[in-house]
């Protein structure tokens, strides 16, 4: 097996390292980064927009370019999250939390560099996972039945509460509201619509993009505009200050490793795996930090961990697609569409019948990650300087890109109305001290949780023991209980202390 | 007269209670089902109930426990930004990206009192040219650049 | 040279005016020399989806034939209703072409209490594209080799039998199967067919009624076995797959895709679009492409296709009633 692996990688590198393919990889990375860095235009709209460019190329070249676009979009999205506090996708939301806080303290360079380096390391590990463990990992993912997914979602939702750095009660409330919002649309198990008020655009539920951009991006702009003086970036343009210091490195390398591990495993699971990875990493870092109160105010582990998790998951989420032919999330579905257009039927056949394609892609993943590191580190200086454009000129541009990103994905005015509605909603909630991040997690995981819960009960004909009978589900539920206990105990202690002080 | 000790908590409590009530009201015509065979209305009603409960607890806390005050709401930024978004949405199909980009920029700029009209229009035109070039021509997005489609 | 803001603004305005003059022409000129504008193919599903891949294939092939820019516009949502409404309201000038399953448009008339448009009056089929079946699939490791095997086993299982469905067509196929054979399987719904795979393989679900793309891919991977197809006659794409009818369950559930135009489009334009799509569908490349999707090329004149469409609207009303699917909305 070892020998084969090296042999295969050699084939792959041989195919991928041609001048032409390296050029396409570079082009893809650049385009992906440039579009992905535009605020409000996250990986999904970026890939959708750039997909047609890959059509005219031959299969391997187009896949390499597409992978480059994908990673570029991820890196670009992280950059936007840190610099402008606008997430382009679910996984970037946690990066905004501490990443932007660091940027406001003048440490944008360090944040970006740590994100880039952590992502690179995670990408390398992820690629190795695909190469060495692809099929066995995919086999594990195949073991997940509805009860297991339910338990996983419950675990994920509970971690959302730890995320919040304010009132736990409000965080729980936000998760529940997010869950409720996630129920809008057509119910899978019965085929009936819920909370759609006769509006056809709501039949498939509330789109993710308007919700996230409204709650985070637009609210951020509005909040900045309310300050007596517009934000002045405190960035130093000197390269020296853009680089993370020794302290930053020592604080973050462990977070990178943990994030990579989490992301590699969770990325394989279809439906929300990658999102969960970033959130879970943040939660983990916050929980085991010596001083959790730093989180939300610029703790570098809060950037290093989730970014690594995100990128590791981005890699391993290819596994179900490449080995089984099953896309595990919307981006993979796009990739699959791109492959089919090229005449490639993704699945295990690709590995055997066209090993040059499969291994060439794997090799180019590594190359792409390296290229992005090389591209992005110097670019950090440019992005930071771009931010020193006066805010009064910057924010209309940000607003315009956000709006184009939403409308371009789904040319329906309802999307923009929704965005505006969520902006107002997010504004009000923020005024009352409720953070939006738990809401988003509830929104994403909630419907999946409900769908799998009801489906499990239909299949088991109403027997709830099915959640404990299946080993995976039982383990996940036990972990959930453990975490709930961990949350609740300190609360008790604190309330008792407060009561004593009164 | 009750002294509101934590306006934020009270506000949050009210919002949650309202949301829960709305969820309840609009969810009751769905079948509830049983715990073993949940209908589409099971979760909506359950969640609404929980949200109302949290809302009430928060409201109580708002009256009983000290907390930070609510920052004053400024109507100008939020109104103009929301207006900018909606104007874009309602007009893009009729007058195209180039013009709506300019309009959006102008409306967004007026969210701050110290607007420089000439500079704003320049910015708008610049952004319009950039976005039309990149999104419509280079990337072939289905956004109309001009009117008359 | 001074960079006077006023001067710059004037230049910008002039540039824009010049661009406008070269831009899209007003529609007065539509009757002459069609096509003289960009053509948009409307897809009712998001980018990257199976449907999107198909529409993009046709966009690529149409470009050189029509000699114009062809853009794919995704208007997803509400099971296709959003796109339907959009196309029905579009100008009947041949520049907005709806590429979608005509049978899905027909089915939507009955799946919703208030369909957004009256399909029979709102659309004119310009050309049919392909015809494809739904498929009955089981775990490849399992013992069932024919529909008869499955039916016998399901009868024994009584109401412990379970089947997966991820689309209304699957439900309808499932209901017809139960109706004819008398088995009492419980339906389990999934958002997409791949979601059901794990449970079909672990034995929790006995069989599935799924779309051809998924079924063929999984059969190729060796994970599922296709027992029968839902069309009345066998497909050229897969001639060794028996039909449900042959296997004792008479049905003819054929989905067929078409290029549709808003009603009222002038006849010459309809014929032109028909000519284009027929040419594309006849090509070897497209034939292989369509076969990969589990379907056969399907060529008809606009009138023949329209007649089939009207028949489909009637038929699907019966199917939806039979499957006891409650109209939504």
mmCIF file of N, CA and C in Angstrom, chain A residues 48 51-52 55 141-147 149 186 188-193 200-204 270 323-327 330 333-334 336-338 340-341 345-350 353 407 409-412 447-448 451 455-456 458-459 461 466 470, chain C residues 46-50 52-53 56-57 60 73-82 85-86 112 114 116 158-162 184-191 194-195 197-199 201-202 204-205 213-214 217-218 220-221 223 289 292-293 326-329:
data_model
loop_
_atom_site.group_PDB
_atom_site.id
_atom_site.type_symbol
_atom_site.label_atom_id
_atom_site.label_comp_id
_atom_site.label_asym_id
_atom_site.label_seq_id
_atom_site.Cartn_x
_atom_site.Cartn_y
_atom_site.Cartn_z
ATOM 1 N N UNK A 48 -19.459 29.449 -8.787
ATOM 2 C CA UNK A 48 -20.522 29.432 -9.786
ATOM 3 C C UNK A 48 -20.209 30.398 -10.918
ATOM 4 N N UNK A 51 -17.037 29.046 -12.935
ATOM 5 C CA UNK A 51 -17.185 27.696 -13.502
ATOM 6 C C UNK A 51 -17.124 27.677 -15.023
ATOM 7 N N UNK A 52 -17.880 28.552 -15.694
ATOM 8 C CA UNK A 52 -17.903 28.470 -17.149
ATOM 9 C C UNK A 52 -16.534 28.668 -17.793
ATOM 10 N N UNK A 55 -14.813 25.468 -18.796
ATOM 11 C CA UNK A 55 -15.464 24.522 -19.708
ATOM 12 C C UNK A 55 -14.629 24.157 -20.907
ATOM 13 N N UNK A 141 -18.013 7.215 6.529
ATOM 14 C CA UNK A 141 -19.100 8.166 6.302
ATOM 15 C C UNK A 141 -20.360 7.444 5.862
ATOM 16 N N UNK A 142 -20.156 6.324 5.169
ATOM 17 C CA UNK A 142 -21.319 5.593 4.694
ATOM 18 C C UNK A 142 -22.069 4.903 5.815
ATOM 19 N N UNK A 143 -21.419 4.762 6.973
ATOM 20 C CA UNK A 143 -22.075 4.102 8.077
ATOM 21 C C UNK A 143 -23.129 4.978 8.729
ATOM 22 N N UNK A 144 -23.052 6.274 8.461
ATOM 23 C CA UNK A 144 -23.961 7.200 9.114
ATOM 24 C C UNK A 144 -25.381 7.046 8.593
ATOM 25 N N UNK A 145 -26.258 6.658 9.463
ATOM 26 C CA UNK A 145 -27.663 6.625 9.110
ATOM 27 C C UNK A 145 -28.365 7.793 9.798
ATOM 28 N N UNK A 146 -29.663 7.921 9.568
ATOM 29 C CA UNK A 146 -30.385 9.068 10.097
ATOM 30 C C UNK A 146 -30.208 9.298 11.591
ATOM 31 N N UNK A 147 -30.293 8.265 12.433
ATOM 32 C CA UNK A 147 -30.129 8.535 13.864
ATOM 33 C C UNK A 147 -28.759 9.123 14.198
ATOM 34 N N UNK A 149 -26.873 11.006 12.246
ATOM 35 C CA UNK A 149 -26.850 12.409 11.843
ATOM 36 C C UNK A 149 -27.569 13.264 12.860
ATOM 37 N N UNK A 186 -40.408 23.889 2.775
ATOM 38 C CA UNK A 186 -41.108 22.631 2.607
ATOM 39 C C UNK A 186 -40.546 21.584 3.548
ATOM 40 N N UNK A 188 -39.566 18.043 4.474
ATOM 41 C CA UNK A 188 -39.222 16.861 3.674
ATOM 42 C C UNK A 188 -40.116 15.681 3.989
ATOM 43 N N UNK A 189 -40.362 15.481 5.263
ATOM 44 C CA UNK A 189 -41.069 14.270 5.654
ATOM 45 C C UNK A 189 -42.552 14.246 5.326
ATOM 46 N N UNK A 190 -43.147 15.408 5.146
ATOM 47 C CA UNK A 190 -44.575 15.394 4.856
ATOM 48 C C UNK A 190 -44.897 16.063 3.538
ATOM 49 N N UNK A 191 -43.962 16.837 2.997
ATOM 50 C CA UNK A 191 -44.221 17.528 1.746
ATOM 51 C C UNK A 191 -45.009 18.809 1.906
ATOM 52 N N UNK A 192 -45.348 19.169 3.141
ATOM 53 C CA UNK A 192 -46.130 20.394 3.343
ATOM 54 C C UNK A 192 -45.213 21.580 3.574
ATOM 55 N N UNK A 193 -45.746 22.777 3.291
ATOM 56 C CA UNK A 193 -44.924 23.968 3.506
ATOM 57 C C UNK A 193 -45.223 24.563 4.881
ATOM 58 N N UNK A 200 -43.905 32.133 -2.861
ATOM 59 C CA UNK A 200 -43.220 30.997 -3.499
ATOM 60 C C UNK A 200 -41.732 30.972 -3.213
ATOM 61 N N UNK A 201 -41.147 32.169 -3.092
ATOM 62 C CA UNK A 201 -39.697 32.198 -2.915
ATOM 63 C C UNK A 201 -39.269 31.556 -1.613
ATOM 64 N N UNK A 202 -40.203 31.367 -0.685
ATOM 65 C CA UNK A 202 -39.818 30.771 0.592
ATOM 66 C C UNK A 202 -40.012 29.274 0.609
ATOM 67 N N UNK A 203 -40.517 28.715 -0.514
ATOM 68 C CA UNK A 203 -40.836 27.300 -0.528
ATOM 69 C C UNK A 203 -39.642 26.405 -0.248
ATOM 70 N N UNK A 204 -38.474 26.827 -0.704
ATOM 71 C CA UNK A 204 -37.297 26.002 -0.426
ATOM 72 C C UNK A 204 -36.559 26.509 0.784
ATOM 73 N N UNK A 270 -21.307 14.293 4.949
ATOM 74 C CA UNK A 270 -22.137 15.149 4.114
ATOM 75 C C UNK A 270 -23.033 16.041 4.947
ATOM 76 N N UNK A 323 -14.388 9.470 -4.245
ATOM 77 C CA UNK A 323 -14.379 8.018 -4.061
ATOM 78 C C UNK A 323 -15.752 7.400 -4.262
ATOM 79 N N UNK A 324 -16.806 8.126 -3.881
ATOM 80 C CA UNK A 324 -18.130 7.532 -3.979
ATOM 81 C C UNK A 324 -19.000 8.179 -5.041
ATOM 82 N N UNK A 325 -18.598 9.354 -5.511
ATOM 83 C CA UNK A 325 -19.436 10.044 -6.470
ATOM 84 C C UNK A 325 -20.592 10.772 -5.819
ATOM 85 N N UNK A 326 -20.476 11.027 -4.511
ATOM 86 C CA UNK A 326 -21.559 11.706 -3.810
ATOM 87 C C UNK A 326 -21.078 13.050 -3.307
ATOM 88 N N UNK A 327 -21.728 14.127 -3.704
ATOM 89 C CA UNK A 327 -21.310 15.445 -3.225
ATOM 90 C C UNK A 327 -21.780 15.669 -1.799
ATOM 91 N N UNK A 330 -22.915 21.935 -1.017
ATOM 92 C CA UNK A 330 -23.244 22.669 -2.233
ATOM 93 C C UNK A 330 -22.034 22.865 -3.133
ATOM 94 N N UNK A 333 -21.255 19.809 -4.932
ATOM 95 C CA UNK A 333 -22.237 19.590 -5.990
ATOM 96 C C UNK A 333 -21.833 20.361 -7.237
ATOM 97 N N UNK A 334 -21.326 21.586 -7.030
ATOM 98 C CA UNK A 334 -20.831 22.366 -8.159
ATOM 99 C C UNK A 334 -19.675 21.653 -8.840
ATOM 100 N N UNK A 336 -19.081 18.540 -8.832
ATOM 101 C CA UNK A 336 -19.575 17.352 -9.527
ATOM 102 C C UNK A 336 -20.169 17.742 -10.867
ATOM 103 N N UNK A 337 -20.946 18.843 -10.840
ATOM 104 C CA UNK A 337 -21.503 19.323 -12.095
ATOM 105 C C UNK A 337 -20.405 19.624 -13.093
ATOM 106 N N UNK A 338 -19.341 20.259 -12.608
ATOM 107 C CA UNK A 338 -18.236 20.588 -13.504
ATOM 108 C C UNK A 338 -17.608 19.337 -14.084
ATOM 109 N N UNK A 340 -19.063 16.402 -14.520
ATOM 110 C CA UNK A 340 -19.973 15.747 -15.453
ATOM 111 C C UNK A 340 -19.940 16.459 -16.791
ATOM 112 N N UNK A 341 -19.863 17.805 -16.730
ATOM 113 C CA UNK A 341 -19.784 18.546 -17.977
ATOM 114 C C UNK A 341 -18.543 18.152 -18.748
ATOM 115 N N UNK A 345 -17.551 10.899 -14.871
ATOM 116 C CA UNK A 345 -18.538 10.500 -13.882
ATOM 117 C C UNK A 345 -17.819 10.278 -12.567
ATOM 118 N N UNK A 346 -17.958 11.202 -11.611
ATOM 119 C CA UNK A 346 -17.214 11.025 -10.373
ATOM 120 C C UNK A 346 -17.633 9.753 -9.647
ATOM 121 N N UNK A 347 -16.688 9.103 -9.068
ATOM 122 C CA UNK A 347 -16.976 7.859 -8.391
ATOM 123 C C UNK A 347 -15.717 7.026 -8.336
ATOM 124 N N UNK A 348 -15.811 5.820 -7.801
ATOM 125 C CA UNK A 348 -14.613 5.016 -7.634
ATOM 126 C C UNK A 348 -14.007 4.639 -8.982
ATOM 127 N N UNK A 349 -14.837 4.676 -10.020
ATOM 128 C CA UNK A 349 -14.318 4.327 -11.346
ATOM 129 C C UNK A 349 -13.216 5.272 -11.780
ATOM 130 N N UNK A 350 -13.310 6.528 -11.320
ATOM 131 C CA UNK A 350 -12.312 7.507 -11.744
ATOM 132 C C UNK A 350 -10.926 7.080 -11.280
ATOM 133 N N UNK A 353 -10.129 3.877 -13.610
ATOM 134 C CA UNK A 353 -10.053 4.038 -15.055
ATOM 135 C C UNK A 353 -9.232 5.245 -15.471
ATOM 136 N N UNK A 407 -27.687 38.754 -5.482
ATOM 137 C CA UNK A 407 -28.566 38.758 -6.638
ATOM 138 C C UNK A 407 -28.035 37.874 -7.752
ATOM 139 N N UNK A 409 -26.445 35.118 -7.527
ATOM 140 C CA UNK A 409 -26.663 33.699 -7.287
ATOM 141 C C UNK A 409 -28.093 33.312 -7.588
ATOM 142 N N UNK A 410 -29.021 34.224 -7.363
ATOM 143 C CA UNK A 410 -30.426 33.908 -7.556
ATOM 144 C C UNK A 410 -31.122 35.209 -7.918
ATOM 145 N N UNK A 411 -31.348 35.420 -9.222
ATOM 146 C CA UNK A 411 -31.816 36.734 -9.661
ATOM 147 C C UNK A 411 -33.281 36.924 -9.302
ATOM 148 N N UNK A 412 -33.508 37.171 -8.025
ATOM 149 C CA UNK A 412 -34.875 37.341 -7.563
ATOM 150 C C UNK A 412 -34.861 38.426 -6.513
ATOM 151 N N UNK A 447 -32.762 22.290 10.728
ATOM 152 C CA UNK A 447 -33.587 21.502 9.810
ATOM 153 C C UNK A 447 -33.038 20.095 9.605
ATOM 154 N N UNK A 448 -31.698 19.984 9.532
ATOM 155 C CA UNK A 448 -31.102 18.659 9.355
ATOM 156 C C UNK A 448 -31.422 17.784 10.551
ATOM 157 N N UNK A 451 -35.172 16.819 10.375
ATOM 158 C CA UNK A 451 -35.421 15.872 9.289
ATOM 159 C C UNK A 451 -34.963 14.476 9.673
ATOM 160 N N UNK A 455 -37.235 11.173 10.423
ATOM 161 C CA UNK A 455 -37.022 10.041 9.544
ATOM 162 C C UNK A 455 -36.611 8.815 10.346
ATOM 163 N N UNK A 456 -35.762 9.013 11.344
ATOM 164 C CA UNK A 456 -35.355 7.881 12.183
ATOM 165 C C UNK A 456 -36.574 7.238 12.815
ATOM 166 N N UNK A 458 -39.670 7.363 11.732
ATOM 167 C CA UNK A 458 -40.511 6.677 10.745
ATOM 168 C C UNK A 458 -39.947 5.291 10.466
ATOM 169 N N UNK A 459 -38.630 5.248 10.259
ATOM 170 C CA UNK A 459 -38.007 3.965 9.922
ATOM 171 C C UNK A 459 -38.092 2.992 11.094
ATOM 172 N N UNK A 461 -40.325 2.948 13.173
ATOM 173 C CA UNK A 461 -41.742 2.825 13.519
ATOM 174 C C UNK A 461 -42.026 3.345 14.923
ATOM 175 N N UNK A 466 -33.808 3.672 19.109
ATOM 176 C CA UNK A 466 -32.891 3.548 17.973
ATOM 177 C C UNK A 466 -31.698 4.488 18.134
ATOM 178 N N UNK A 470 -27.820 2.403 18.069
ATOM 179 C CA UNK A 470 -26.756 2.546 17.092
ATOM 180 C C UNK A 470 -25.518 3.115 17.785
ATOM 181 N N UNK C 46 -30.379 25.206 -9.194
ATOM 182 C CA UNK C 46 -29.189 25.996 -8.935
ATOM 183 C C UNK C 46 -27.979 25.554 -9.767
ATOM 184 N N UNK C 47 -26.966 26.444 -9.839
ATOM 185 C CA UNK C 47 -25.772 26.106 -10.624
ATOM 186 C C UNK C 47 -25.122 24.837 -10.107
ATOM 187 N N UNK C 48 -24.662 23.992 -11.009
ATOM 188 C CA UNK C 48 -23.963 22.767 -10.613
ATOM 189 C C UNK C 48 -24.865 21.574 -10.419
ATOM 190 N N UNK C 49 -26.167 21.790 -10.380
ATOM 191 C CA UNK C 49 -27.071 20.656 -10.205
ATOM 192 C C UNK C 49 -27.151 19.872 -11.506
ATOM 193 N N UNK C 50 -27.750 18.681 -11.436
ATOM 194 C CA UNK C 50 -27.881 17.851 -12.630
ATOM 195 C C UNK C 50 -28.579 18.595 -13.757
ATOM 196 N N UNK C 52 -28.790 21.797 -14.164
ATOM 197 C CA UNK C 52 -27.932 22.882 -14.620
ATOM 198 C C UNK C 52 -26.905 22.360 -15.610
ATOM 199 N N UNK C 53 -26.355 21.186 -15.323
ATOM 200 C CA UNK C 53 -25.366 20.595 -16.230
ATOM 201 C C UNK C 53 -25.990 20.367 -17.601
ATOM 202 N N UNK C 56 -26.574 23.717 -19.377
ATOM 203 C CA UNK C 56 -25.307 24.285 -19.839
ATOM 204 C C UNK C 56 -24.780 23.561 -21.072
ATOM 205 N N UNK C 57 -24.999 22.251 -21.104
ATOM 206 C CA UNK C 57 -24.587 21.491 -22.283
ATOM 207 C C UNK C 57 -25.267 22.067 -23.517
ATOM 208 N N UNK C 60 -23.880 25.470 -24.514
ATOM 209 C CA UNK C 60 -22.621 25.345 -25.249
ATOM 210 C C UNK C 60 -22.859 24.960 -26.690
ATOM 211 N N UNK C 73 -29.324 31.213 -17.143
ATOM 212 C CA UNK C 73 -29.760 31.955 -15.971
ATOM 213 C C UNK C 73 -30.486 30.999 -15.026
ATOM 214 N N UNK C 74 -29.997 30.930 -13.782
ATOM 215 C CA UNK C 74 -30.613 30.024 -12.816
ATOM 216 C C UNK C 74 -31.666 30.759 -12.011
ATOM 217 N N UNK C 75 -32.888 30.259 -12.076
ATOM 218 C CA UNK C 75 -33.957 30.854 -11.276
ATOM 219 C C UNK C 75 -34.585 29.723 -10.471
ATOM 220 N N UNK C 76 -33.879 29.335 -9.420
ATOM 221 C CA UNK C 76 -34.327 28.142 -8.722
ATOM 222 C C UNK C 76 -35.338 28.484 -7.638
ATOM 223 N N UNK C 77 -36.077 27.489 -7.245
ATOM 224 C CA UNK C 77 -36.993 27.652 -6.130
ATOM 225 C C UNK C 77 -38.378 27.134 -6.417
ATOM 226 N N UNK C 78 -39.046 26.781 -5.325
ATOM 227 C CA UNK C 78 -40.451 26.356 -5.371
ATOM 228 C C UNK C 78 -40.689 25.270 -6.395
ATOM 229 N N UNK C 79 -39.777 24.321 -6.466
ATOM 230 C CA UNK C 79 -39.980 23.181 -7.363
ATOM 231 C C UNK C 79 -40.091 23.568 -8.813
ATOM 232 N N UNK C 80 -39.507 24.708 -9.186
ATOM 233 C CA UNK C 80 -39.564 25.120 -10.576
ATOM 234 C C UNK C 80 -40.588 26.205 -10.831
ATOM 235 N N UNK C 81 -41.425 26.497 -9.844
ATOM 236 C CA UNK C 81 -42.488 27.488 -10.059
ATOM 237 C C UNK C 81 -41.951 28.872 -10.348
ATOM 238 N N UNK C 82 -40.882 29.232 -9.667
ATOM 239 C CA UNK C 82 -40.323 30.572 -9.862
ATOM 240 C C UNK C 82 -39.876 30.753 -11.307
ATOM 241 N N UNK C 85 -42.964 30.912 -13.637
ATOM 242 C CA UNK C 85 -43.637 32.201 -13.619
ATOM 243 C C UNK C 85 -42.862 33.216 -14.439
ATOM 244 N N UNK C 86 -41.556 33.187 -14.252
ATOM 245 C CA UNK C 86 -40.688 34.138 -14.937
ATOM 246 C C UNK C 86 -40.802 33.990 -16.444
ATOM 247 N N UNK C 112 -49.712 21.810 -6.715
ATOM 248 C CA UNK C 112 -49.940 23.016 -5.931
ATOM 249 C C UNK C 112 -51.392 23.436 -6.035
ATOM 250 N N UNK C 114 -52.557 26.421 -5.869
ATOM 251 C CA UNK C 114 -52.681 27.568 -6.775
ATOM 252 C C UNK C 114 -51.435 27.629 -7.649
ATOM 253 N N UNK C 116 -48.797 28.781 -10.203
ATOM 254 C CA UNK C 116 -48.535 30.176 -10.557
ATOM 255 C C UNK C 116 -49.008 30.557 -11.957
ATOM 256 N N UNK C 158 -45.005 -7.255 5.099
ATOM 257 C CA UNK C 158 -46.194 -6.512 5.513
ATOM 258 C C UNK C 158 -45.907 -5.036 5.672
ATOM 259 N N UNK C 159 -46.330 -4.481 6.825
ATOM 260 C CA UNK C 159 -46.108 -3.038 6.956
ATOM 261 C C UNK C 159 -44.747 -2.718 7.576
ATOM 262 N N UNK C 160 -43.862 -3.717 7.628
ATOM 263 C CA UNK C 160 -42.492 -3.424 8.050
ATOM 264 C C UNK C 160 -41.632 -3.071 6.843
ATOM 265 N N UNK C 161 -42.229 -3.175 5.657
ATOM 266 C CA UNK C 161 -41.465 -2.845 4.458
ATOM 267 C C UNK C 161 -41.310 -1.333 4.362
ATOM 268 N N UNK C 162 -40.181 -0.911 3.846
ATOM 269 C CA UNK C 162 -39.911 0.528 3.751
ATOM 270 C C UNK C 162 -39.316 0.850 2.401
ATOM 271 N N UNK C 184 -47.600 -3.296 1.462
ATOM 272 C CA UNK C 184 -47.925 -2.213 2.374
ATOM 273 C C UNK C 184 -46.686 -1.468 2.851
ATOM 274 N N UNK C 185 -45.784 -1.162 1.946
ATOM 275 C CA UNK C 185 -44.552 -0.512 2.377
ATOM 276 C C UNK C 185 -44.807 0.913 2.851
ATOM 277 N N UNK C 186 -44.000 1.346 3.812
ATOM 278 C CA UNK C 186 -44.085 2.711 4.325
ATOM 279 C C UNK C 186 -43.083 3.571 3.559
ATOM 280 N N UNK C 187 -43.532 4.761 3.167
ATOM 281 C CA UNK C 187 -42.650 5.632 2.389
ATOM 282 C C UNK C 187 -41.794 6.485 3.315
ATOM 283 N N UNK C 188 -40.521 6.570 3.002
ATOM 284 C CA UNK C 188 -39.626 7.462 3.752
ATOM 285 C C UNK C 188 -39.101 8.507 2.784
ATOM 286 N N UNK C 189 -39.256 9.769 3.133
ATOM 287 C CA UNK C 189 -38.874 10.835 2.213
ATOM 288 C C UNK C 189 -37.484 11.375 2.487
ATOM 289 N N UNK C 190 -36.794 11.682 1.413
ATOM 290 C CA UNK C 190 -35.478 12.289 1.518
ATOM 291 C C UNK C 190 -35.453 13.518 0.643
ATOM 292 N N UNK C 191 -34.581 14.450 1.006
ATOM 293 C CA UNK C 191 -34.476 15.659 0.196
ATOM 294 C C UNK C 191 -33.875 15.338 -1.171
ATOM 295 N N UNK C 194 -29.206 10.873 -3.087
ATOM 296 C CA UNK C 194 -28.004 10.433 -2.360
ATOM 297 C C UNK C 194 -28.208 10.337 -0.852
ATOM 298 N N UNK C 195 -29.089 11.143 -0.286
ATOM 299 C CA UNK C 195 -29.329 11.069 1.157
ATOM 300 C C UNK C 195 -29.834 9.700 1.572
ATOM 301 N N UNK C 197 -28.968 6.804 0.306
ATOM 302 C CA UNK C 197 -28.064 5.708 -0.017
ATOM 303 C C UNK C 197 -27.646 4.912 1.206
ATOM 304 N N UNK C 198 -27.181 5.625 2.229
ATOM 305 C CA UNK C 198 -26.682 4.915 3.415
ATOM 306 C C UNK C 198 -27.712 3.958 3.986
ATOM 307 N N UNK C 199 -28.970 4.447 4.024
ATOM 308 C CA UNK C 199 -29.977 3.593 4.638
ATOM 309 C C UNK C 199 -30.412 2.452 3.737
ATOM 310 N N UNK C 201 -28.307 0.900 1.909
ATOM 311 C CA UNK C 201 -27.223 -0.067 2.012
ATOM 312 C C UNK C 201 -27.186 -0.746 3.376
ATOM 313 N N UNK C 202 -27.727 -0.095 4.387
ATOM 314 C CA UNK C 202 -27.665 -0.728 5.700
ATOM 315 C C UNK C 202 -28.883 -1.597 5.959
ATOM 316 N N UNK C 204 -31.962 -0.663 6.270
ATOM 317 C CA UNK C 204 -33.101 -0.040 6.951
ATOM 318 C C UNK C 204 -34.218 0.263 5.961
ATOM 319 N N UNK C 205 -33.832 0.521 4.723
ATOM 320 C CA UNK C 205 -34.817 0.787 3.679
ATOM 321 C C UNK C 205 -34.682 -0.321 2.651
ATOM 322 N N UNK C 213 -30.295 9.468 -12.994
ATOM 323 C CA UNK C 213 -28.895 9.866 -12.852
ATOM 324 C C UNK C 213 -28.269 9.181 -11.639
ATOM 325 N N UNK C 214 -28.960 9.285 -10.518
ATOM 326 C CA UNK C 214 -28.464 8.667 -9.290
ATOM 327 C C UNK C 214 -28.419 7.148 -9.424
ATOM 328 N N UNK C 217 -25.624 5.938 -11.694
ATOM 329 C CA UNK C 217 -24.307 6.142 -11.079
ATOM 330 C C UNK C 217 -24.051 5.090 -10.001
ATOM 331 N N UNK C 218 -25.048 4.825 -9.184
ATOM 332 C CA UNK C 218 -24.846 3.865 -8.102
ATOM 333 C C UNK C 218 -24.757 2.441 -8.609
ATOM 334 N N UNK C 220 -23.450 1.673 -11.455
ATOM 335 C CA UNK C 220 -22.100 1.629 -12.002
ATOM 336 C C UNK C 220 -21.082 1.411 -10.888
ATOM 337 N N UNK C 221 -21.321 2.032 -9.737
ATOM 338 C CA UNK C 221 -20.404 1.904 -8.605
ATOM 339 C C UNK C 221 -20.546 0.564 -7.930
ATOM 340 N N UNK C 223 -23.076 -0.350 -6.056
ATOM 341 C CA UNK C 223 -23.744 -0.286 -4.758
ATOM 342 C C UNK C 223 -25.229 -0.619 -4.840
ATOM 343 N N UNK C 289 -24.359 12.066 -24.239
ATOM 344 C CA UNK C 289 -24.602 12.853 -23.033
ATOM 345 C C UNK C 289 -25.945 12.488 -22.403
ATOM 346 N N UNK C 292 -26.044 9.168 -20.821
ATOM 347 C CA UNK C 292 -25.409 9.201 -19.507
ATOM 348 C C UNK C 292 -26.376 9.635 -18.421
ATOM 349 N N UNK C 293 -27.364 10.432 -18.814
ATOM 350 C CA UNK C 293 -28.372 10.863 -17.860
ATOM 351 C C UNK C 293 -29.486 9.838 -17.735
ATOM 352 N N UNK C 326 -50.986 15.450 -1.393
ATOM 353 C CA UNK C 326 -51.796 16.630 -1.092
ATOM 354 C C UNK C 326 -51.215 17.855 -1.777
ATOM 355 N N UNK C 327 -52.022 18.574 -2.543
ATOM 356 C CA UNK C 327 -51.498 19.777 -3.191
ATOM 357 C C UNK C 327 -51.074 20.784 -2.140
ATOM 358 N N UNK C 328 -50.002 21.469 -2.407
ATOM 359 C CA UNK C 328 -49.481 22.406 -1.435
ATOM 360 C C UNK C 328 -49.975 23.805 -1.681
ATOM 361 N N UNK C 329 -49.756 24.620 -0.692
ATOM 362 C CA UNK C 329 -50.066 26.045 -0.853
ATOM 363 C C UNK C 329 -51.467 26.274 -0.430
#
